[in-house]
Structures are given as structure tokens and as C-alpha cells.
XYZ file of C-alpha atoms in Angstrom:
445
model
C 60.570 -99.994 121.703
C 62.491 -100.005 118.512
C 63.149 -103.132 116.963
C 66.657 -102.546 116.568
C 66.947 -102.160 120.227
C 66.093 -105.772 120.751
C 68.355 -108.452 121.341
C 66.441 -111.301 119.719
C 65.521 -113.624 122.516
C 63.106 -115.466 120.135
C 65.896 -117.693 118.746
C 67.217 -118.859 122.073
C 66.492 -122.206 123.383
C 65.369 -123.086 126.885
C 68.767 -124.875 127.372
C 70.657 -121.510 126.319
C 68.617 -119.463 128.805
C 69.436 -121.915 131.672
C 73.046 -121.842 130.866
C 73.215 -118.272 131.060
C 71.193 -118.218 134.406
C 73.398 -120.629 135.942
C 76.408 -118.515 135.062
C 74.752 -115.469 136.617
C 73.530 -117.357 139.506
C 77.141 -118.660 140.156
C 78.865 -115.140 139.676
C 80.770 -116.356 136.625
C 79.491 -113.375 135.090
C 80.695 -110.589 137.082
C 78.467 -107.625 138.048
C 80.083 -104.495 136.908
C 80.556 -101.174 138.885
C 79.197 -98.114 137.201
C 79.576 -94.489 137.680
C 76.929 -92.753 139.808
C 76.595 -90.280 136.944
C 74.938 -93.063 135.082
C 72.156 -93.662 137.739
C 71.085 -90.342 139.273
C 69.288 -87.490 137.382
C 69.213 -85.034 140.156
C 71.614 -83.240 142.472
C 73.172 -84.466 145.915
C 72.781 -87.973 144.620
C 68.943 -88.179 145.291
C 67.518 -91.324 143.777
C 64.235 -90.183 142.237
C 61.357 -92.851 142.317
C 58.302 -93.014 140.108
C 55.401 -95.261 141.219
C 53.278 -96.654 138.424
C 50.109 -98.230 139.794
C 48.835 -96.810 143.130
C 46.803 -99.716 144.560
C 47.474 -101.577 147.891
C 50.899 -103.357 146.555
C 52.144 -100.118 144.756
C 51.539 -98.097 148.036
C 53.337 -100.609 150.123
C 56.265 -100.892 147.729
C 56.650 -97.090 147.572
C 56.642 -97.153 151.382
C 59.489 -99.815 151.533
C 61.385 -97.929 148.830
C 61.048 -94.607 150.956
C 61.987 -96.882 154.116
C 65.444 -97.723 152.772
C 68.758 -96.057 154.083
C 69.618 -94.509 150.737
C 68.955 -90.963 149.796
C 65.408 -91.376 147.982
C 62.606 -89.276 147.096
C 59.067 -90.267 145.486
C 58.757 -87.432 142.910
C 56.083 -88.861 140.544
C 52.835 -91.088 140.757
C 50.770 -92.611 137.927
C 47.495 -94.499 137.863
C 44.588 -95.017 135.675
C 42.282 -93.680 138.463
C 42.820 -90.276 140.270
C 40.984 -91.681 143.367
C 43.485 -94.450 143.825
C 46.275 -92.236 143.180
C 44.872 -89.649 145.761
C 44.238 -92.473 148.319
C 47.836 -93.903 147.821
C 49.429 -90.505 148.301
C 47.640 -89.941 151.663
C 48.622 -93.380 152.877
C 52.366 -92.846 151.806
C 52.379 -89.481 153.543
C 51.081 -91.178 156.762
C 53.551 -94.084 156.516
C 56.529 -91.770 156.066
C 55.530 -88.877 158.238
C 58.900 -89.043 160.175
C 60.708 -88.516 156.777
C 58.556 -85.875 155.186
C 61.341 -84.877 152.550
C 61.108 -88.513 151.161
C 57.668 -87.488 149.668
C 58.149 -84.735 147.018
C 55.275 -85.428 144.523
C 53.992 -82.141 143.199
C 50.727 -81.843 141.967
C 51.695 -81.571 138.381
C 53.563 -84.852 138.783
C 50.520 -86.861 139.738
C 49.466 -88.226 136.260
C 46.188 -90.028 135.535
C 45.261 -92.085 132.603
C 46.350 -94.878 130.345
C 49.441 -93.035 129.329
C 50.189 -91.709 132.780
C 53.110 -94.141 133.186
C 55.166 -92.525 130.417
C 55.183 -89.108 132.075
C 56.006 -90.448 135.402
C 58.792 -92.629 134.219
C 60.306 -89.790 132.520
C 60.947 -87.884 135.903
C 62.653 -90.816 137.689
C 65.837 -92.828 138.297
C 63.990 -95.920 139.481
C 60.499 -96.714 138.713
C 58.189 -99.154 140.712
C 55.827 -101.120 138.380
C 52.641 -102.369 140.517
C 49.850 -102.056 138.226
C 47.504 -105.102 137.566
C 50.001 -107.463 135.659
C 48.474 -107.313 132.177
C 50.170 -103.823 131.845
C 53.353 -104.999 133.093
C 55.083 -105.932 129.550
C 54.400 -102.419 128.173
C 55.396 -100.533 131.428
C 58.509 -102.560 131.570
C 59.356 -101.921 128.004
C 58.802 -98.228 128.450
C 61.019 -98.013 131.598
C 63.905 -99.883 129.966
C 63.651 -97.629 126.948
C 64.007 -94.627 129.180
C 66.959 -96.304 130.916
C 65.382 -96.536 134.304
C 66.156 -98.985 137.042
C 63.228 -101.011 137.855
C 61.268 -102.790 140.671
C 58.359 -104.760 139.266
C 55.925 -106.775 141.027
C 55.039 -110.340 139.861
C 53.698 -111.678 137.711
C 55.285 -109.984 134.763
C 52.679 -110.739 132.208
C 49.235 -112.678 131.712
C 50.047 -114.220 128.315
C 52.732 -115.849 126.374
C 52.928 -112.699 123.857
C 53.505 -110.539 127.129
C 56.231 -113.037 128.255
C 57.977 -112.565 124.880
C 57.990 -108.792 125.260
C 59.450 -109.019 128.835
C 62.058 -111.224 127.635
C 62.990 -109.053 124.826
C 63.059 -105.957 127.099
C 65.056 -107.810 129.688
C 67.734 -108.284 127.108
C 67.884 -104.646 126.383
C 67.988 -103.796 130.226
C 71.007 -106.047 130.623
C 72.727 -104.361 127.789
C 71.942 -101.024 129.407
C 73.147 -102.447 133.027
C 69.754 -101.600 134.465
C 69.027 -103.184 137.789
C 65.756 -105.057 137.720
C 64.232 -106.658 140.846
C 60.926 -108.562 140.765
C 58.662 -109.135 143.705
C 59.192 -112.867 144.097
C 60.246 -111.965 147.600
C 61.119 -115.534 148.942
C 64.380 -115.134 147.073
C 65.164 -112.276 149.358
C 63.741 -113.946 152.593
C 66.569 -115.099 155.025
C 64.986 -118.540 155.815
C 64.661 -119.483 152.165
C 68.123 -118.226 151.436
C 69.533 -120.334 154.402
C 67.572 -123.434 153.333
C 68.759 -122.966 149.643
C 72.361 -122.915 150.930
C 72.159 -126.314 152.609
C 70.236 -127.779 149.625
C 73.155 -126.615 147.414
C 75.575 -128.389 150.033
C 73.506 -131.649 149.427
C 71.750 -132.106 152.596
C 68.673 -133.670 150.996
C 70.436 -135.007 147.667
C 68.940 -134.706 144.214
C 65.390 -133.691 144.187
C 62.892 -136.509 143.504
C 59.527 -134.592 143.795
C 57.944 -131.145 145.047
C 54.765 -130.161 146.317
C 53.596 -126.434 146.502
C 50.435 -124.727 147.791
C 48.674 -121.516 148.014
C 45.243 -122.616 149.415
C 43.338 -119.626 151.216
C 39.852 -118.170 151.621
C 37.773 -115.839 149.535
C 39.046 -112.319 148.106
C 37.518 -108.925 147.488
C 34.988 -107.910 145.030
C 34.160 -104.152 144.242
C 30.575 -103.673 143.180
C 29.672 -102.339 139.647
C 28.419 -98.833 139.718
C 26.238 -97.460 137.092
C 28.789 -94.779 135.860
C 31.368 -97.575 134.955
C 32.021 -98.508 131.506
C 32.796 -102.130 131.122
C 36.527 -101.303 130.978
C 36.386 -99.455 134.108
C 34.467 -102.057 135.971
C 36.945 -104.865 134.894
C 39.975 -102.724 135.810
C 38.517 -102.049 139.167
C 37.868 -105.632 139.643
C 40.903 -106.768 137.833
C 41.576 -109.973 139.737
C 38.681 -111.706 137.934
C 39.806 -111.135 134.371
C 42.470 -112.932 132.719
C 43.885 -110.171 130.506
C 44.566 -108.173 133.435
C 45.259 -110.860 136.212
C 46.083 -114.089 134.719
C 44.023 -115.811 137.258
C 45.188 -116.618 140.747
C 47.519 -119.502 139.704
C 49.520 -116.845 137.938
C 48.946 -113.718 140.076
C 49.232 -115.261 143.396
C 50.629 -119.027 143.207
C 53.425 -117.842 141.164
C 55.407 -117.174 144.605
C 55.327 -120.996 145.369
C 55.985 -122.157 141.774
C 58.901 -119.931 141.812
C 60.478 -121.571 144.772
C 60.058 -125.036 142.905
C 61.869 -123.572 139.746
C 64.561 -121.914 141.945
C 65.538 -125.154 143.845
C 65.251 -127.098 140.568
C 67.410 -124.333 138.562
C 65.113 -125.152 135.646
C 61.747 -124.699 134.404
C 59.199 -127.517 133.624
C 58.890 -128.678 130.101
C 55.107 -129.659 130.459
C 51.917 -129.101 132.566
C 48.677 -130.851 132.867
C 45.948 -130.482 135.434
C 42.465 -129.890 136.437
C 40.479 -127.033 137.895
C 37.107 -125.304 137.852
C 34.611 -123.040 139.461
C 32.914 -124.977 142.099
C 32.633 -122.299 144.983
C 33.066 -118.996 143.491
C 30.526 -118.997 140.547
C 28.868 -115.732 140.579
C 28.902 -113.152 137.848
C 30.746 -110.932 139.995
C 33.828 -113.349 139.880
C 34.371 -112.758 136.078
C 35.923 -115.657 134.233
C 38.489 -117.071 136.593
C 38.615 -120.432 138.298
C 38.554 -120.995 142.047
C 40.870 -123.942 142.242
C 43.726 -125.471 140.167
C 45.875 -128.600 140.381
C 48.694 -128.962 138.122
C 51.295 -131.517 137.399
C 54.478 -129.738 136.331
C 57.013 -132.197 134.958
C 60.707 -131.311 134.442
C 62.970 -132.336 131.817
C 64.733 -134.996 134.167
C 61.381 -136.644 134.983
C 60.769 -134.656 138.462
C 57.335 -133.714 139.025
C 56.152 -130.768 141.028
C 52.442 -130.801 142.275
C 50.928 -127.622 142.372
C 47.611 -126.711 144.100
C 45.774 -123.372 144.685
C 42.300 -122.411 145.736
C 40.186 -119.762 147.065
C 37.445 -121.579 149.111
C 35.998 -119.856 152.197
C 36.321 -121.906 155.250
C 38.376 -124.550 153.860
C 41.805 -125.625 154.984
C 44.525 -123.079 154.176
C 48.139 -123.937 153.465
C 50.834 -121.673 151.664
C 53.833 -123.572 151.637
C 56.346 -125.622 149.584
C 57.851 -129.152 150.350
C 61.020 -130.312 148.349
C 61.724 -133.976 148.700
C 65.251 -135.313 147.869
C 66.685 -138.797 147.971
C 68.165 -138.056 151.571
C 65.254 -136.046 153.140
C 62.819 -133.342 152.682
C 62.599 -129.451 153.286
C 59.391 -127.776 154.634
C 59.821 -124.364 153.708
C 57.182 -122.473 155.770
C 58.713 -123.942 158.820
C 62.160 -123.705 157.491
C 63.106 -127.256 158.752
C 65.028 -130.137 157.018
C 64.304 -133.752 158.021
C 65.701 -137.005 156.771
C 62.990 -139.565 155.753
C 62.864 -141.064 159.436
C 61.879 -137.511 160.771
C 65.209 -136.507 162.315
C 65.818 -133.058 162.123
C 68.910 -131.989 160.160
C 68.439 -128.316 160.051
C 66.099 -125.927 161.621
C 66.230 -122.129 160.876
C 65.702 -119.987 163.908
C 62.696 -117.792 162.940
C 63.930 -115.046 165.238
C 66.588 -114.314 162.656
C 63.794 -114.018 159.937
C 63.874 -110.713 157.891
C 61.286 -108.951 156.173
C 61.650 -109.759 152.505
C 59.361 -107.192 151.214
C 61.592 -104.664 152.744
C 64.898 -106.458 151.731
C 64.107 -106.572 148.036
C 64.245 -102.729 148.220
C 66.813 -102.471 150.668
C 69.294 -104.391 148.432
C 68.074 -102.798 145.090
C 68.587 -99.270 146.262
C 71.944 -99.947 147.951
C 73.281 -101.405 144.760
C 72.130 -98.236 142.791
C 73.501 -95.955 145.416
C 76.824 -97.823 144.949
C 76.673 -97.689 141.276
C 76.508 -101.357 140.992
C 74.961 -103.530 138.526
C 73.667 -106.622 140.383
C 70.060 -107.487 139.674
C 68.816 -109.158 136.422
C 65.359 -110.645 137.981
C 63.518 -110.141 134.586
C 64.301 -113.204 132.741
C 63.622 -115.879 135.525
C 60.550 -114.027 136.473
C 59.435 -114.273 133.050
C 60.030 -117.930 132.755
C 58.528 -118.461 136.276
C 55.373 -116.392 135.021
C 55.234 -118.617 132.063
C 55.316 -121.604 134.281
C 52.160 -120.385 136.037
C 50.558 -119.543 132.509
C 51.142 -122.927 131.331
C 49.283 -124.361 134.417
C 46.420 -122.094 133.697
C 46.157 -123.296 130.154
C 46.454 -126.879 131.164
C 43.502 -126.698 133.833
C 41.270 -124.478 131.441
C 41.598 -126.942 128.493
C 42.423 -130.525 130.007
C 45.341 -130.527 127.522
C 48.969 -131.279 128.213
C 50.623 -127.912 127.527
C 54.192 -127.718 126.618
C 56.457 -124.740 127.871
C 58.337 -124.072 124.711
C 55.171 -124.278 122.439
C 53.285 -121.893 124.705
C 56.244 -119.429 124.707
C 56.119 -119.210 120.816
C 52.485 -119.487 120.532
C 51.923 -115.666 120.171
C 48.813 -116.101 122.603
C 47.670 -112.416 123.379
C 44.891 -111.552 125.720
C 45.191 -107.926 125.587
C 42.650 -105.546 124.150
C 43.163 -103.667 120.847
C 42.941 -100.286 122.483
C 43.602 -99.147 126.126
C 40.730 -96.743 126.772
C 37.686 -96.436 129.100
C 35.352 -96.431 126.157
C 37.158 -99.348 124.489
C 35.782 -102.881 124.630
C 37.683 -105.334 126.820
C 38.691 -108.799 125.244
C 35.778 -110.411 127.204
C 32.388 -108.855 127.715
C 29.371 -110.143 129.611
C 26.340 -111.809 128.024
C 22.730 -110.270 128.411
C 22.313 -111.716 131.854
C 25.859 -110.047 132.899
C 27.813 -113.404 133.151
C 31.164 -113.953 131.736
C 32.106 -117.001 129.485
C 34.736 -119.082 131.056
C 37.040 -121.857 130.053
C 35.558 -125.388 129.897
C 38.098 -128.482 129.907
C 37.603 -130.490 126.843
C 36.002 -127.672 125.026
C 38.446 -124.913 125.442
C 41.537 -125.859 123.473
C 45.050 -124.470 122.906
C 47.683 -125.243 120.406
C 45.978 -128.115 118.785
């Protein structure tokens, strides 16, 4: 991206950002109507889609895009690995078998390698970005540079330097009126939207505290093969390396953290916490922790307690609880109670939607109508940074300030993206990876 394209977000304050976000959320900045000529590159108003990142989430997102009511076609695919691309293609073909015209990816439009994304993006009107999140900033920049509408999965970066890149590109996307939806799907879920409406109406009063959880069991591991370079091994096991994943507090728990930020209409000013590797300790688990507990503090003094863990056979909970002066909201059950336990509101789960599908339905409907309605990238970047400062806090034992982290320049990415290049972290002679140790690992001293 050319420097002259960038609207310099760097000088904006957190308060400036929140003021603009509030205006957008309140509809005070109108979403303009655009000519369809600005949206479609092909004939007959076909909306052409490129999939960047052909893992399970990318495959699912492509199927959801192709399941919308609009006239859409998947025309290009890109991944670092040919086997993943081919598996994804076959799975998409099986899922959209009743709509065969929607899958129109010619062999020459299946691109493999680290530069594959550039070629695929060029062929589309809308791009789906679903690679491991370490690649998200460069892919988002390229999609914006090429003037494409975007659906991108969360999180949008794994380090503060990546957040800066996303925020800069988000400013350019707005200037070009490019719709951007980010896969923080609770914001597109009917029960959460209904709960938020009632919160805005004052049903629980001002927030006094919040608790958010993503506690679950173990995840997948892919065994090392002799033919793998270290770069390939880490990319195939991307969840366990921070430059690719950001740790599960960033990659997964971001959903719950985002709910807290949404209801606060703000972002924490500090994070402090604890975490470690108490169960998931083997070399196959790279450098990430298996549990985190973070105290996020907002500018008005409200605390959001955040916990996430991956412990086999331990209690599971994926939920958010928002406590106000007049009552509390239990988001998973979609119920609001006063402090004596009386039910003030109960959402009927029979009316729940499929939020993963709703994200795409709403995005593609807007694009088909020539509307500019979605500018998710800024708030998604700020929520991603919220999760990142939580990781930095648990890794170091320090209190981490939001603004200081944002401006730190901390960059986890490799100097070169290539299978024969060295990743940012490599194993020792025993195959073990170094991991953060609170009190020893330090940031921003």
C-alpha cells in the first residue's frame, strides 16, 4: 500500500476513535448509496468471490457466501498449500451441489503459495480472508488496495504492528466506501441484538462489572512429517505459534471480549492478569498458554474479568455476563434478571438465527443493492488489540496499557514469508519451543 493512500490514523487518540464509532453506530454518519457499477466487475450483476485461506473456517465462510440469496459465484481460491485448497474445493462442491453454477473456479484460478492471495483478489469483487490471522494485515491491505469488498475472519492481527496496518487500511477502505464485515458473529446474532436493544433502553442501568468466558477442552494437533520445513510445520500447526495465531485468548476468546467492548461502547485502558502452561505442556503445543485470566479495566473504572482455558475434562463455559446497577444479563441463555432473580426479559430461542450465515446475508445484500453499510474493521482491530494486551499481560505479569501497546511497534512476523525461511521462533535441540515466563518476559519497560 502506498503511503500517500494512508489516512494517518497514528495521530488519532482513543477518544477520537470512540467518538467516530459512536456516530457510526448511531446512524449519524449516513451510509451512502453507490452505483452497482462500482461493485461488480462482471456481466449480469454477478458478484464474484475469491477465497483466501482454504481451511475449515474459510471453507465454511465460502459456503455461507454461496448460500446467500444474491447472484454470487466463487471464481478464485488461494492457499499456501495445494492439498488444503483441493480439499476445500471438493467440500464446497459437495455443500453447494444444488447450486452448481455458484462454484466457478477454473483450474488456472486456483492459486498456491505465499503470493497466491494477490492473484486471487484481482479476479473478485468480494474477498473472504480466512487464513491464520498473522497474515490478515497484509491480505487486508491488498484487498483494500485493489478496491474489493471484504469479509475477514477474526482476529485481524496477532501483534500491535499488525493492528496499526489494519487501522490504516481501514481508513482507506472507508474512503473508497468498501464494505468490510468481520467474523465477530455475535454482533449479527438475533438474541445478542435483542439483548443489546434492551440494554440501550436502560433495563439494567449503567454497567458495574462484566465477566466473559471461553473455557473448553483440548484442540487438534497435526504431527510433524520428515519432509516439513520448520515454516511448513508451524503453518500446519498455526494455532500453537503466536506470530500466526496470537494464542487462544486472541484467536478464540476475542468473541467474548468483543461482547464486553460492544456493551461498554469503549475499549479497556489497561490489562493485568495471569496464565500459563499447566496441562498442555508438550513440545507439540508450541509456545502458547493453556489458560489466561485477565482483569481489563475501562476508563470509567468498570472491570471486565476474562478467563479462557483449554483443559481436557474440565468444566466448559462459553458465555458473557453483564452486571448493571439494576440487574444482570446472561448472554448465552439470553435472559435478563434483576438482582433478586426476577426475570425481566427472556429471548425466545426459537427465534434465533444462524449468525455465521447472517454475516454473509447482510453483507452481500448490501453489495447487491449498491449500499455502503459495514465498516467493521476499526472496531475489530481495537477488540483484537484488547485481546493482545491480555496476552501480553499474562505472559509478562505486567500491567499493559492499551495505548502504549498500540504505539509500541511490537511485531511478531518473520522477515520473509517462504517455506525455506526461518519463522520468528524455532525449537531448541530437544524440539521444545521457548515460551513466555511472567516476571522474566517483559514488554514496554
